XYZ file of C-alpha atoms in Angstrom:
615
model
C -7.984 45.102 -4.984
C -11.564 45.115 -6.228
C -10.442 43.829 -9.657
C -8.247 40.921 -8.526
C -9.336 37.591 -10.023
C -6.437 35.209 -9.251
C -4.089 35.272 -6.270
C -1.081 32.963 -5.915
C 0.621 32.885 -2.508
C 2.016 29.340 -2.555
C 5.405 28.663 -0.952
C 6.094 32.296 -0.231
C 7.164 31.697 3.415
C 4.435 34.108 4.548
C 3.010 33.487 8.015
C 0.238 34.791 10.223
C -3.492 35.012 9.580
C -5.018 35.484 6.164
C -6.544 38.992 5.952
C -10.313 39.041 6.317
C -10.634 41.757 3.696
C -12.125 40.291 0.543
C -14.612 42.830 -0.868
C -18.255 41.801 -0.860
C -18.524 41.850 -4.656
C -14.974 40.706 -5.369
C -14.382 38.976 -8.721
C -11.750 36.767 -7.030
C -12.203 33.277 -8.381
C -8.902 31.588 -7.487
C -6.698 31.609 -4.376
C -3.736 29.264 -4.030
C -1.797 29.543 -0.755
C -0.194 26.111 -0.498
C 2.551 26.027 2.080
C 5.762 24.027 2.101
C 5.440 20.462 3.388
C 8.371 20.820 5.781
C 7.285 20.889 9.465
C 9.350 23.990 10.191
C 7.363 25.955 7.590
C 4.378 27.111 9.627
C 2.534 28.959 6.887
C -0.738 30.779 7.442
C -2.587 30.376 10.726
C -5.860 31.379 12.312
C -9.349 30.822 10.916
C -10.281 30.839 7.262
C -11.525 34.423 6.661
C -15.296 34.710 6.542
C -15.082 37.235 3.716
C -13.155 34.681 1.662
C -15.738 31.946 2.214
C -18.524 34.301 1.223
C -16.816 35.569 -1.907
C -19.479 35.142 -4.610
C -17.109 34.298 -7.492
C -14.584 32.066 -5.700
C -14.317 28.748 -7.548
C -10.827 27.442 -6.679
C -9.489 27.521 -3.113
C -6.342 25.643 -2.091
C -4.918 26.345 1.385
C -3.177 23.011 1.958
C -0.262 22.461 4.356
C -0.769 25.500 6.575
C -1.749 25.886 10.236
C -5.304 27.136 9.784
C -7.707 26.423 12.634
C -11.389 26.694 13.499
C -14.455 25.484 11.618
C -14.986 24.852 7.904
C -17.843 26.452 5.998
C -20.260 27.517 4.781
C -18.607 27.541 1.386
C -18.944 29.980 -1.509
C -21.834 29.099 -3.828
C -19.648 28.857 -6.955
C -16.824 26.813 -5.399
C -15.599 23.942 -7.547
C -12.313 22.893 -5.899
C -11.546 23.010 -2.157
C -8.316 21.761 -0.592
C -7.679 22.594 3.058
C -5.853 19.356 3.831
C -3.096 19.103 6.408
C -4.082 22.066 8.535
C -5.282 22.302 12.134
C -9.003 22.793 11.550
C -10.708 21.574 14.701
C -14.277 22.830 14.493
C -17.324 21.498 12.693
C -18.199 21.359 9.025
C -21.121 23.713 8.554
C -23.417 24.330 5.621
C -24.244 22.224 2.589
C -21.934 21.402 -0.271
C -22.129 23.934 -3.088
C -23.943 22.478 -6.104
C -20.885 23.103 -8.282
C -18.338 21.384 -5.995
C -16.073 18.873 -7.764
C -13.157 18.332 -5.365
C -13.454 18.486 -1.563
C -10.305 17.652 0.411
C -10.192 18.422 4.136
C -8.069 15.438 5.152
C -5.502 15.470 7.956
C -7.186 17.941 10.266
C -9.107 17.620 13.522
C -12.602 18.340 12.230
C -15.495 17.152 14.390
C -19.166 16.416 13.859
C -20.501 14.780 10.732
C -20.232 15.010 6.973
C -21.191 18.193 5.145
C -24.846 18.425 4.192
C -26.106 17.751 0.718
C -23.594 15.020 -0.135
C -25.985 12.730 -2.081
C -27.178 15.693 -4.150
C -23.695 16.943 -5.089
C -24.065 15.902 -8.709
C -20.639 17.167 -9.823
C -18.551 15.853 -6.923
C -15.658 13.646 -8.101
C -13.372 13.542 -5.055
C -14.108 13.757 -1.332
C -11.300 13.137 1.154
C -12.080 13.597 4.846
C -9.644 11.009 6.159
C -7.732 11.494 9.400
C -10.192 13.699 11.257
C -12.501 13.216 14.246
C -15.738 12.947 12.306
C -18.495 10.531 13.255
C -22.098 9.561 12.683
C -23.513 7.557 9.813
C -22.561 7.607 6.173
C -25.345 8.408 3.691
C -27.073 5.491 2.023
C -26.448 6.943 -1.420
C -23.391 8.637 -2.872
C -23.282 11.156 -5.708
C -23.493 9.428 -9.098
C -20.310 11.153 -10.294
C -18.120 10.326 -7.279
C -14.783 8.697 -8.175
C -12.844 8.949 -4.882
C -14.244 8.723 -1.346
C -11.888 8.507 1.621
C -13.327 8.812 5.134
C -10.733 6.578 6.761
C -9.448 6.992 10.323
C -12.504 8.669 11.796
C -15.333 7.412 14.013
C -18.089 6.689 11.499
C -20.605 3.996 12.376
C -23.542 2.289 10.727
C -23.425 0.552 7.376
C -21.574 1.234 4.172
C -23.336 3.140 1.400
C -24.251 1.729 -1.977
C -21.354 1.914 -4.409
C -21.960 3.955 -7.556
C -20.612 2.705 -10.851
C -18.214 5.661 -11.076
C -16.451 5.026 -7.756
C -12.818 4.034 -8.214
C -11.462 4.434 -4.672
C -13.316 3.620 -1.450
C -11.443 4.264 1.774
C -13.267 3.809 5.059
C -10.632 2.056 7.138
C -10.243 2.480 10.887
C -13.837 3.352 11.742
C -16.659 1.487 13.494
C -18.672 0.508 10.431
C -20.789 -2.647 10.731
C -23.056 -4.825 8.634
C -22.340 -6.616 5.355
C -20.139 -5.560 2.511
C -22.107 -3.809 -0.225
C -22.708 -5.483 -3.547
C -21.151 -3.900 -6.604
C -23.130 -2.509 -9.530
C -23.147 -4.426 -12.824
C -20.297 -2.410 -14.379
C -18.235 -0.998 -11.529
C -15.081 1.088 -11.808
C -13.795 0.181 -8.338
C -10.023 -0.280 -8.202
C -9.128 0.351 -4.542
C -11.145 -0.759 -1.508
C -9.749 -0.103 1.960
C -12.208 -1.197 4.660
C -9.790 -2.633 7.208
C -10.260 -2.361 10.972
C -14.031 -2.054 11.156
C -16.755 -4.401 12.412
C -18.070 -5.655 9.096
C -19.796 -9.039 9.131
C -20.995 -11.699 6.731
C -19.227 -13.177 3.748
C -17.700 -11.865 0.562
C -20.376 -10.721 -1.902
C -20.054 -12.639 -5.162
C -20.101 -9.356 -7.065
C -16.897 -8.376 -5.263
C -14.886 -11.369 -6.432
C -16.529 -12.391 -9.728
C -14.129 -10.263 -11.718
C -16.553 -7.557 -12.773
C -14.541 -4.872 -10.934
C -10.983 -4.024 -12.092
C -9.727 -4.217 -8.508
C -6.074 -3.538 -7.817
C -6.096 -3.523 -4.006
C -8.633 -5.121 -1.670
C -7.924 -4.755 2.057
C -10.531 -6.132 4.450
C -8.326 -7.165 7.364
C -9.411 -6.714 10.965
C -13.161 -7.218 10.545
C -15.632 -9.967 11.506
C -16.123 -11.448 8.063
C -16.742 -15.167 7.764
C -17.578 -17.978 5.366
C -15.540 -20.228 3.138
C -13.184 -18.682 0.603
C -13.928 -21.563 -1.756
C -17.616 -21.080 -1.043
C -17.367 -17.400 -1.943
C -15.882 -18.343 -5.300
C -18.583 -20.975 -5.822
C -21.332 -18.457 -5.114
C -19.689 -15.974 -7.473
C -19.465 -18.650 -10.170
C -23.137 -19.485 -9.733
C -24.055 -15.818 -9.951
C -21.901 -15.443 -13.064
C -23.618 -18.417 -14.669
C -26.994 -16.945 -13.810
C -26.038 -13.665 -15.475
C -24.620 -15.143 -18.649
C -21.065 -15.412 -17.315
C -18.507 -12.915 -16.088
C -15.406 -11.814 -17.913
C -12.902 -13.262 -15.467
C -14.565 -16.006 -13.409
C -14.618 -19.556 -14.737
C -17.441 -21.836 -13.635
C -16.098 -25.133 -12.333
C -19.279 -26.823 -11.135
C -21.236 -26.559 -7.893
C -24.857 -25.854 -7.069
C -26.760 -22.827 -8.246
C -26.819 -20.132 -5.583
C -30.165 -18.770 -6.819
C -31.388 -15.292 -6.023
C -29.227 -15.155 -2.880
C -26.002 -15.342 -4.873
C -25.317 -11.650 -4.576
C -25.852 -11.611 -0.825
C -23.610 -13.574 1.521
C -21.231 -16.181 0.172
C -22.065 -19.707 1.257
C -20.103 -21.742 3.742
C -19.639 -24.667 1.369
C -16.470 -25.301 -0.607
C -15.604 -25.909 -4.221
C -17.327 -24.917 -7.397
C -15.580 -21.708 -8.412
C -12.245 -20.075 -8.976
C -10.613 -16.839 -7.912
C -9.545 -15.278 -11.192
C -8.515 -11.608 -11.231
C -6.161 -10.305 -13.878
C -5.685 -6.985 -12.072
C -5.552 -7.754 -8.350
C -2.207 -6.821 -6.795
C -2.996 -6.892 -3.066
C -5.463 -9.042 -1.153
C -5.555 -8.804 2.635
C -8.253 -10.840 4.382
C -6.330 -11.371 7.616
C -7.794 -11.211 11.116
C -11.298 -12.313 10.169
C -13.183 -15.582 10.610
C -12.875 -17.211 7.190
C -13.013 -21.008 7.130
C -12.249 -23.835 4.746
C -9.051 -24.362 2.820
C -6.850 -21.928 0.948
C -8.340 -22.000 -2.568
C -5.987 -23.541 -5.097
C -7.184 -21.014 -7.671
C -5.544 -18.241 -5.648
C -2.233 -19.717 -6.751
C -3.100 -18.727 -10.295
C -3.519 -15.003 -9.587
C -0.527 -13.956 -11.650
C -0.670 -10.247 -10.825
C -0.954 -10.739 -7.071
C 2.107 -9.612 -5.150
C 0.705 -9.496 -1.606
C -1.599 -12.143 -0.101
C -2.375 -12.168 3.620
C -4.820 -14.769 4.949
C -3.376 -14.927 8.452
C -5.354 -15.156 11.696
C -8.447 -16.842 10.291
C -9.853 -20.354 10.779
C -8.511 -21.932 7.613
C -8.017 -25.709 7.704
C -6.813 -28.581 5.563
C -3.717 -29.003 3.429
C -1.854 -26.147 1.793
C -0.596 -28.453 -0.959
C -3.259 -27.682 -3.624
C -2.559 -23.967 -3.366
C 1.224 -24.489 -3.256
C 1.134 -26.755 -6.313
C -0.905 -24.192 -8.252
C 1.497 -21.443 -7.205
C 4.487 -23.527 -8.279
C 2.961 -24.275 -11.675
C 2.355 -20.555 -12.138
C 5.700 -19.445 -10.656
C 7.148 -18.139 -13.910
C 4.192 -15.763 -14.301
C 3.503 -14.966 -10.644
C 4.601 -11.740 -8.972
C 3.894 -12.942 -5.429
C 6.414 -11.510 -2.958
C 4.439 -11.760 0.291
C 2.428 -14.792 1.401
C 1.158 -14.977 4.972
C -1.070 -17.869 6.041
C 0.090 -17.894 9.670
C -2.104 -18.453 12.719
C -4.659 -20.691 11.064
C -5.288 -24.418 11.449
C -3.580 -25.676 8.314
C -2.328 -29.247 8.651
C -0.370 -31.941 6.848
C 3.174 -31.617 5.615
C 4.675 -28.317 4.546
C 4.358 -28.600 0.755
C 7.687 -29.203 -0.955
C 6.386 -27.254 -3.973
C 6.653 -24.038 -1.940
C 10.374 -24.123 -2.751
C 9.315 -22.953 -6.218
C 7.383 -19.973 -4.853
C 8.375 -16.761 -6.650
C 9.552 -14.954 -3.510
C 12.176 -17.705 -3.043
C 13.464 -17.741 -6.610
C 17.060 -16.406 -6.565
C 17.072 -15.824 -10.323
C 14.336 -13.204 -9.963
C 15.906 -11.101 -7.225
C 18.863 -9.406 -8.902
C 18.550 -6.446 -11.207
C 14.823 -5.970 -10.582
C 13.101 -2.789 -9.568
C 11.585 -4.720 -6.652
C 15.024 -5.336 -5.157
C 14.258 -3.385 -1.995
C 10.928 -5.111 -1.280
C 11.144 -7.793 1.448
C 10.142 -11.337 0.519
C 7.943 -13.050 3.087
C 6.654 -16.616 3.388
C 4.965 -16.995 6.772
C 3.654 -20.458 7.634
C 3.949 -20.186 11.415
C 1.238 -20.752 13.982
C -0.440 -23.650 12.164
C -0.523 -27.406 12.847
C 1.839 -28.656 10.161
C 3.490 -32.021 10.751
C 5.895 -34.309 8.939
C 9.590 -33.701 8.320
C 11.143 -30.321 8.841
C 11.302 -28.642 5.382
C 15.075 -28.354 5.076
C 14.872 -27.959 1.282
C 12.545 -24.988 1.736
C 14.958 -23.399 4.207
C 17.865 -23.964 1.840
C 15.903 -22.272 -0.941
C 15.119 -19.315 1.336
C 18.796 -18.930 2.203
C 19.734 -19.029 -1.479
C 17.188 -16.288 -2.147
C 18.590 -14.227 0.712
C 22.095 -14.615 -0.687
C 20.839 -13.447 -4.082
C 19.224 -10.441 -2.432
C 22.516 -9.559 -0.728
C 21.977 -6.204 0.965
C 19.209 -5.109 -1.387
C 16.332 -6.924 0.287
C 15.477 -9.535 2.883
C 13.876 -12.967 2.731
C 11.835 -14.155 5.683
C 10.662 -17.748 6.047
C 8.686 -18.242 9.273
C 7.911 -21.777 10.425
C 7.614 -21.716 14.215
C 4.484 -22.236 16.273
C 3.409 -23.945 19.468
C 1.258 -26.497 17.608
C 3.744 -27.218 14.840
C 5.108 -30.789 14.813
C 7.908 -30.695 12.244
C 10.259 -33.588 12.954
C 13.937 -32.771 13.424
C 16.098 -34.042 10.540
C 18.381 -37.014 11.152
C 21.194 -35.311 9.332
C 21.769 -31.643 8.569
C 24.591 -30.392 6.408
C 24.918 -26.648 6.033
C 27.267 -24.095 4.573
C 28.555 -21.141 6.544
C 25.966 -18.860 4.906
C 23.189 -21.347 5.663
C 24.325 -21.543 9.270
C 24.111 -17.764 9.625
C 20.625 -17.851 8.112
C 19.521 -20.578 10.534
C 20.983 -18.728 13.504
C 19.000 -15.638 12.613
C 15.767 -17.557 11.947
C 15.995 -19.609 15.192
C 13.822 -22.475 13.924
C 12.473 -25.192 16.197
C 11.613 -28.783 15.395
C 10.015 -31.724 17.160
C 12.344 -34.361 18.637
C 11.553 -38.029 19.068
C 9.508 -37.382 22.208
C 7.410 -34.714 20.562
C 9.139 -31.882 22.389
C 10.036 -28.732 20.499
C 13.755 -28.055 20.467
C 16.081 -25.780 18.591
C 16.825 -27.051 15.090
C 20.466 -26.114 15.476
C 20.812 -27.699 18.895
C 19.212 -30.895 17.634
C 21.843 -30.969 14.877
C 24.784 -30.175 17.165
C 25.302 -26.840 15.439
C 26.105 -23.585 17.251
C 23.000 -21.531 17.958
C 24.917 -18.248 17.917
C 27.626 -16.956 15.620
C 31.233 -17.305 16.747
C 33.264 -15.023 14.501
C 32.689 -16.852 11.187
C 35.028 -16.050 8.327
C 34.446 -18.527 5.571
C 32.458 -21.445 4.226
C 32.199 -24.632 6.215
C 29.846 -27.555 6.622
C 28.696 -29.919 9.333
C 26.849 -33.160 9.738
C 24.631 -33.727 12.752
C 26.422 -35.575 15.528
C 29.904 -34.427 14.551
C 31.886 -31.507 15.974
C 31.356 -28.266 14.104
C 34.307 -25.913 13.884
C 34.567 -22.521 12.279
C 37.987 -21.193 11.215
C 38.745 -17.997 13.049
C 40.048 -14.846 11.435
C 43.469 -15.447 12.986
C 43.693 -18.955 11.604
C 42.696 -17.753 8.180
C 45.365 -15.065 8.289
C 47.995 -17.598 9.348
C 47.279 -19.688 6.272
C 48.005 -16.766 3.937
C 51.348 -16.465 2.244
C 53.687 -14.126 4.142
C 53.990 -11.750 1.217
C 50.195 -11.434 1.087
C 50.028 -10.593 4.787
C 52.690 -7.894 4.530
C 51.645 -6.493 1.168
C 51.239 -2.716 1.106
C 49.640 -0.433 -1.417
C 51.971 1.263 -3.853
C 51.947 5.076 -4.050
C 50.342 4.879 -7.501
C 47.528 2.720 -6.143
C 46.925 5.163 -3.296
C 46.787 8.057 -5.775
C 44.342 6.079 -7.911
C 42.087 5.481 -4.932
C 42.129 9.169 -3.990
C 41.422 10.306 -7.558
C 38.692 7.699 -7.938
C 37.057 8.791 -4.680
C 37.083 12.437 -5.772
C 35.636 11.525 -9.152
C 32.933 9.417 -7.510
C 32.006 12.260 -5.186
C 31.831 14.628 -8.157
C 29.514 12.253 -9.981
C 27.263 11.961 -6.937
C 27.191 15.734 -6.568
C 26.318 16.137 -10.237
C 23.523 13.601 -9.875
C 22.207 15.457 -6.829
C 22.170 18.769 -8.709
C 20.446 17.129 -11.655
C 17.835 15.586 -9.358
C 17.314 18.912 -7.618
C 16.665 20.670 -10.905
C 14.362 17.924 -12.060
C 12.260 17.994 -8.887
C 12.296 21.770 -8.412
C 9.451 22.135 -10.819
C 7.384 19.672 -8.783
C 8.082 21.457 -5.530
C 7.184 24.897 -6.791
C 4.724 23.801 -9.436
C 1.845 25.665 -7.835
C 3.473 29.058 -8.111
C 2.157 30.959 -11.053
C 5.571 31.895 -12.414
C 6.644 28.230 -12.422
C 3.440 27.030 -14.031
C 3.978 29.029 -17.194
C 4.795 26.667 -20.005
C 4.238 23.551 -17.871
C 2.390 20.455 -19.010
C -1.217 19.862 -18.129
C -2.701 16.623 -16.852
C -2.787 14.603 -13.666
C -5.651 13.701 -11.378
C -7.834 16.703 -12.052
C -7.636 16.292 -15.805
C -8.483 12.622 -15.407
C -11.644 13.638 -13.617
C -12.353 16.474 -16.032
C -11.215 19.153 -13.577
C -8.390 21.416 -14.603
C -7.916 22.904 -11.157
C -7.950 26.353 -12.738
C -10.836 28.430 -14.044
C -11.416 28.733 -17.762
C -9.334 31.532 -19.199
C -6.815 31.466 -16.360
C -3.428 32.909 -17.189
C -1.754 29.948 -15.437
C -1.490 26.490 -16.913
C -2.361 23.402 -14.930
C 0.256 21.874 -12.661
C 2.337 18.874 -13.645
C 0.589 15.522 -12.965
C 2.510 14.810 -9.763
C 1.851 18.267 -8.389
C -1.817 18.100 -9.323
C -2.258 14.783 -7.558
C -0.339 16.029 -4.537
C -2.350 19.219 -4.282
C -5.609 17.365 -4.598
C -4.494 15.022 -1.864
C -2.843 17.409 0.566
C 0.573 17.277 2.149
C 0.334 13.578 2.790
C -0.562 12.819 -0.798
C 2.885 11.410 -1.398
C 2.137 8.610 1.058
C -1.285 7.933 -0.411
C -0.796 9.206 -3.938
C -0.216 5.739 -5.361
C -3.949 5.363 -5.504
C -4.079 8.216 -8.010
C -1.146 7.081 -10.102
C -3.549 5.086 -12.204
C -5.450 8.306 -12.998
C -2.375 9.838 -14.574
C -2.537 9.196 -18.330
C 1.252 8.828 -18.366
C 1.323 6.089 -15.734
C 2.656 2.746 -16.919
C 0.124 -0.016 -16.332
C 2.571 -2.904 -16.141
C 1.559 -5.842 -13.922
C 4.687 -5.327 -11.863
C 3.938 -1.672 -11.086
C 0.340 -2.571 -10.299
C 1.490 -5.212 -7.837
C 4.097 -3.036 -6.155
C 1.439 -0.478 -5.288
C -0.065 -2.924 -2.819
C 3.159 -3.519 -0.965
C 3.986 0.163 -0.756
C 0.517 1.099 0.468
C 0.701 -1.274 3.423
C 4.394 -1.012 4.184
C 3.779 1.181 7.234
C 1.371 -1.316 8.787
C 3.151 -4.626 8.339
C 6.447 -5.059 10.108
C 7.586 -7.597 7.587
C 6.748 -5.396 4.583
């Protein structure tokens, strides 16, 4: 059709190649052919038609979730939005970016070679997602001044990181071979998400990264070669803040002036500054080479829900941090703390019993009920008495969680020297917790032995059926199910349900099933619009908004007969089929998203839940 301007083929169950039959002077400006996300829905296959990519008026092209193959490009000169994510493209990216391009998403393919040409000059580009491909080479030194989202994670890029523009909100370059120092941030950055894990980055933390100028929500730098003192990084940031008239969030607490080098590598010295973010929800610095102690000021990060400092070279006592965390417990959202595999020493701080992830009163009736609570202290050099009060608090938290979540307290390690208690009295629930945890302690000769064995308690369960207690050195017996039944009154043992009770159970079960079915139908109707939101007939009358509106991109050409997709659908389409797994990073771009500290913090846990076994 030589007059066709918009073509909607989304979720039509069509298969086979797209026809290579777009007229040379076609006025076609929009093509949406987004396939179902289900694996059994193959969708369109074969190469992207050359006549489509040369269509002079094409501005909006979305072919996500199909089985298209071959190379990508060159692109139409007027193209503004491209989404070919979650296909099977396995060739190279050819040609330069069109000057009008605003959204470029080719994630989850097998593309090879390097980045498209003309990236620094793409003045209108807001989003570029090339994650999960086979791309390599160096990243450009400069990024477009309008870029808000850049994700090149899980590729083979090398070299150094580019300078960060003030507009950039999301930087994802994880799982590459990038080296060199972390880039400094501009004076007024917009950066909220930084994922640079599993590279070869070196040096310390730039003061501009931690002085509070950036509204960071998630900072993941694990699996690099970063070094320096965490206290020293805060001191350098404080000195830089003082030299610039002060930062909004960092409080100067003394220390020497870092001079002109303050915005380079953080010093190795300690003290002098404080970590003070009011937005940070996730901080992962694990598997690096950081030294010094765990900064006490980290205990005051009220919005932080996930802190992982494991597998570094941290030393000294954990007590200052634990005391700060305890004093801030009523405000803290911390659910995951991992300081394992360092060189922390001294006694296990008793104040950790007040840590928020071990507070039973905060575990019931919360939206975070399904999120595991983790306190990992293992693999250090702690000494002193075994922290029985801490274990008891962990068991109480686990009991409060019931089946809704789990509480993990890890204390073991080959260099741990926690002395076995002289006396250990436990309930049946505490015994089950100890049997699952399998703690060890140090006996009088310095040998590590089982905590339960040292207390003459059974190391495995033996058909428990009720509460009991034991004192070390005395026999420990558990009433069996048969003994418990024998103690019941005979009429209780022989009691049968009356016919009326049976009828009530049956009727109640049917009613419950009907309610569940009604809820399922309601949920289906509520989510149907999201699933088919990119079909033109379903878009009519729908609300506008979402990621594209947040970036000033409607996703549709001016004058289109279709309204923009709902926010969730817009974010999903801009992100490809796997947007649901990564879409949390765009939730903040949705004007309707609730910016509560709790929801900010939960984003961090959800984003890393697939990587950490304990979360």
